[in-house]
C-alpha positions as a printed NumPy array, in Angstrom:
array([[-56.229,  30.368,  24.967],
       [-57.084,  29.541,  27.767],
       [-56.692,  32.477,  30.903],
       [-55.454,  29.615,  32.796],
       [-52.72 ,  28.796,  29.877],
       [-52.182,  32.605,  29.776],
       [-51.428,  32.622,  33.386],
       [-48.726,  29.759,  33.279],
       [-46.791,  30.84 ,  30.723],
       [-46.744,  34.294,  32.291],
       [-45.022,  32.331,  35.232],
       [-43.315,  29.771,  34.045],
       [-41.017,  32.043,  31.234],
       [-41.36 ,  34.699,  34.538],
       [-39.455,  31.574,  35.87 ],
       [-36.972,  29.932,  33.457],
       [-35.644,  33.408,  32.98 ],
       [-34.891,  34.832,  36.012],
       [-37.404,  37.858,  35.391],
       [-34.774,  38.535,  32.124],
       [-36.663,  39.382,  28.848],
       [-40.537,  41.583,  28.774],
       [-43.435,  39.184,  28.353],
       [-45.217,  39.144,  25.121],
       [-48.226,  41.737,  24.518],
       [-50.612,  38.573,  23.34 ],
       [-49.455,  36.395,  26.991],
       [-50.831,  39.918,  28.917],
       [-53.66 ,  40.86 ,  27.031],
       [-57.584,  39.341,  27.862],
       [-60.038,  40.431,  25.289],
       [-63.27 ,  42.085,  26.704],
       [-65.706,  42.48 ,  23.822],
       [-62.866,  43.591,  21.748],
       [-61.359,  45.606,  23.67 ],
       [-57.538,  44.761,  24.515],
       [-56.572,  45.981,  28.01 ],
       [-53.836,  43.934,  30.457],
       [-53.953,  42.443,  33.633],
       [-50.269,  42.387,  33.967],
       [-49.137,  45.258,  36.885],
       [-45.55 ,  43.398,  37.689],
       [-42.892,  44.795,  36.391],
       [-41.121,  41.596,  35.819],
       [-39.398,  40.854,  32.688],
       [-40.041,  37.297,  30.96 ],
       [-38.392,  35.615,  28.311],
       [-40.709,  34.852,  25.414],
       [-39.807,  30.506,  25.309],
       [-43.174,  29.315,  24.769],
       [-45.198,  26.498,  24.106],
       [-45.901,  27.534,  20.554],
       [-49.094,  26.47 ,  18.53 ],
       [-50.513,  23.171,  21.012],
       [-53.001,  22.788,  18.165],
       [-54.1  ,  20.037,  21.491],
       [-58.033,  20.238,  23.44 ],
       [-57.485,  21.812,  26.701],
       [-56.366,  18.692,  29.017],
       [-53.497,  16.99 ,  26.923],
       [-52.553,  21.332,  26.79 ],
       [-53.126,  20.932,  30.611],
       [-51.416,  17.863,  31.423],
       [-47.779,  19.025,  29.364],
       [-48.394,  22.861,  31.209],
       [-48.902,  20.37 ,  34.017],
       [-45.998,  18.066,  33.962],
       [-43.444,  20.371,  32.954],
       [-44.593,  22.756,  35.897],
       [-44.467,  20.367,  38.856],
       [-40.977,  19.325,  37.709],
       [-40.147,  22.742,  37.535],
       [-41.01 ,  24.115,  40.901],
       [-40.124,  20.701,  42.04 ],
       [-36.632,  21.502,  41.702],
       [-37.753,  25.297,  42.677],
       [-38.521,  23.835,  45.957],
       [-35.583,  21.308,  46.951],
       [-32.736,  23.75 ,  45.972],
       [-29.324,  23.257,  45.17 ],
       [-27.979,  21.681,  47.569],
       [-30.707,  19.513,  47.712],
       [-31.634,  18.78 ,  43.721],
       [-27.44 ,  17.809,  43.337],
       [-28.298,  14.487,  45.201],
       [-31.97 ,  13.83 ,  43.965],
       [-32.39 ,  14.595,  40.941],
       [-32.37 ,  11.838,  38.912],
       [-34.269,   9.215,  41.444],
       [-36.768,  11.75 ,  41.409],
       [-36.65 ,  12.085,  37.965],
       [-37.175,   8.057,  37.001],
       [-39.803,   7.735,  39.882],
       [-41.667,  10.039,  41.825],
       [-42.353,  12.773,  38.724],
       [-44.09 ,   9.824,  35.97 ],
       [-46.081,   9.196,  39.868],
       [-46.917,  12.616,  39.802],
       [-47.392,  12.896,  35.827],
       [-50.343,   9.804,  36.922],
       [-52.109,  11.777,  39.412],
       [-52.572,  14.591,  36.978],
       [-53.676,  12.643,  33.534],
       [-55.947,  11.227,  36.728],
       [-57.003,  14.649,  37.928],
       [-57.498,  15.425,  34.152],
       [-60.318,  13.086,  33.397],
       [-62.098,  13.523,  36.679],
       [-63.09 ,  17.784,  34.645],
       [-65.22 ,  18.283,  31.309],
       [-63.13 ,  20.586,  28.166],
       [-65.234,  23.829,  29.884],
       [-63.58 ,  22.316,  33.636],
       [-60.131,  22.139,  33.236],
       [-60.544,  26.152,  31.556],
       [-60.787,  27.193,  35.069],
       [-58.067,  24.805,  37.089],
       [-54.376,  26.162,  37.768],
       [-51.744,  25.461,  39.407],
       [-50.702,  27.835,  42.57 ],
       [-47.308,  29.833,  42.476],
       [-44.446,  29.383,  44.27 ],
       [-43.729,  26.483,  46.115],
       [-42.367,  26.645,  49.961],
       [-39.395,  27.362,  51.424],
       [-38.176,  26.158,  55.504],
       [-39.424,  22.895,  56.617],
       [-42.851,  23.054,  55.535],
       [-44.621,  20.27 ,  52.647],
       [-46.223,  22.662,  49.893],
       [-44.665,  21.609,  46.747],
       [-47.645,  23.409,  44.661],
       [-51.253,  22.987,  44.499],
       [-53.547,  22.506,  41.697],
       [-57.288,  24.522,  42.161],
       [-60.126,  26.346,  40.542],
       [-59.575,  29.389,  39.636],
       [-63.686,  29.851,  39.515],
       [-63.677,  28.705,  43.587],
       [-60.776,  29.507,  44.809],
       [-60.239,  25.379,  46.545],
       [-57.494,  23.494,  46.07 ],
       [-58.212,  19.788,  44.522],
       [-55.011,  17.841,  45.035],
       [-52.135,  18.67 ,  46.45 ],
       [-48.73 ,  17.768,  46.113],
       [-46.065,  18.104,  48.897],
       [-42.439,  16.697,  50.963],
       [-41.822,  16.08 ,  53.973],
       [-38.136,  15.198,  55.765],
       [-38.883,  11.658,  57.493],
       [-36.043,  10.479,  60.083],
       [-36.798,   6.329,  60.708],
       [-34.914,   5.525,  64.067],
       [-31.761,   4.42 ,  63.342],
       [-32.023,   5.017,  58.87 ],
       [-31.378,   8.56 ,  58.741],
       [-33.508,  11.547,  56.393],
       [-35.61 ,  10.622,  53.845],
       [-38.273,  13.205,  51.74 ],
       [-41.792,  11.73 ,  51.455],
       [-43.012,  12.63 ,  48.24 ],
       [-47.509,  12.048,  48.614],
       [-50.093,  13.904,  47.483],
       [-53.869,  15.354,  48.803],
       [-56.941,  14.83 ,  47.304],
       [-60.124,  17.036,  47.931],
       [-62.288,  13.754,  47.255],
       [-61.734,  12.944,  51.879],
       [-60.77 ,  16.334,  52.765],
       [-56.635,  16.202,  52.106],
       [-57.364,  14.392,  55.645],
       [-55.405,  11.087,  54.182],
       [-51.57 ,  10.67 ,  52.306],
       [-50.934,   9.046,  48.757],
       [-47.736,   7.682,  48.601],
       [-45.694,   8.551,  45.909],
       [-42.405,   6.846,  46.658],
       [-39.622,   8.107,  49.015],
       [-35.691,   8.763,  47.886],
       [-32.982,   8.474,  50.842],
       [-31.321,  11.653,  51.051],
       [-28.19 ,  10.71 ,  54.193],
       [-27.603,   9.893,  57.817],
       [-27.077,  13.25 ,  57.752],
       [-29.716,  16.775,  58.19 ],
       [-30.857,  17.782,  54.719],
       [-30.794,  21.654,  54.258],
       [-33.99 ,  23.389,  55.005],
       [-36.655,  23.608,  51.372],
       [-35.469,  26.143,  48.249],
       [-32.031,  26.938,  50.154]])
C-alpha cells in the first residue's frame, strides 16, 4: 500500500472517531527490507473503519481518498454553525467542482508520482482561508490549494467564496469554484 495512503487512512480514522479506537498495526508499520518499524509515536486512538482492499490503480485510490478528505476537511473547517446552514449547497455545487479539479490534477501525474502526493492534515480556523492543500511529499511543495474566504459585497450580505490556487501560476490567480450566500449577519469564525 502506498505510504501516502497509509498516512491518510490513519488521519482519516483519527478524525472520524475523535481518537477513540487504536489504529490497526498494518497501517502503522513500514516495510524496510523485511524489518517492521512503526513511525506512529502519537498515542492518538483511531477507529478501524478503513477503505479495505481497494484493488484499483493508485490514481483511483488517490481520487477516492482525496474526494473523501475534501468533504471531511471542508466540514471540519465550517464548524457546526456554518455547516448546518450551507451543507446541502456545498455538497451539491462546490464539492463536485472540487472533485473535478482533483481528477484533473491526478491526470497530470504518472503512477510513481501519485505515490508522493499527500493532503494536508488540518484546515485553519479563525478568519484564514485554508481548507486543505495537496502537496508532494518528495519535495514538500504545494501543488494545489483549496481555500474559502468570506466576502461582503456592498448591501448584499456575506458570501463564502470557494476557490483554489495552483503551482502553475505560483498560486497567484484565484480559480473560482463558486459562492454560497450566508446572510446579512456576520458569520462565525471558521471551526466554531
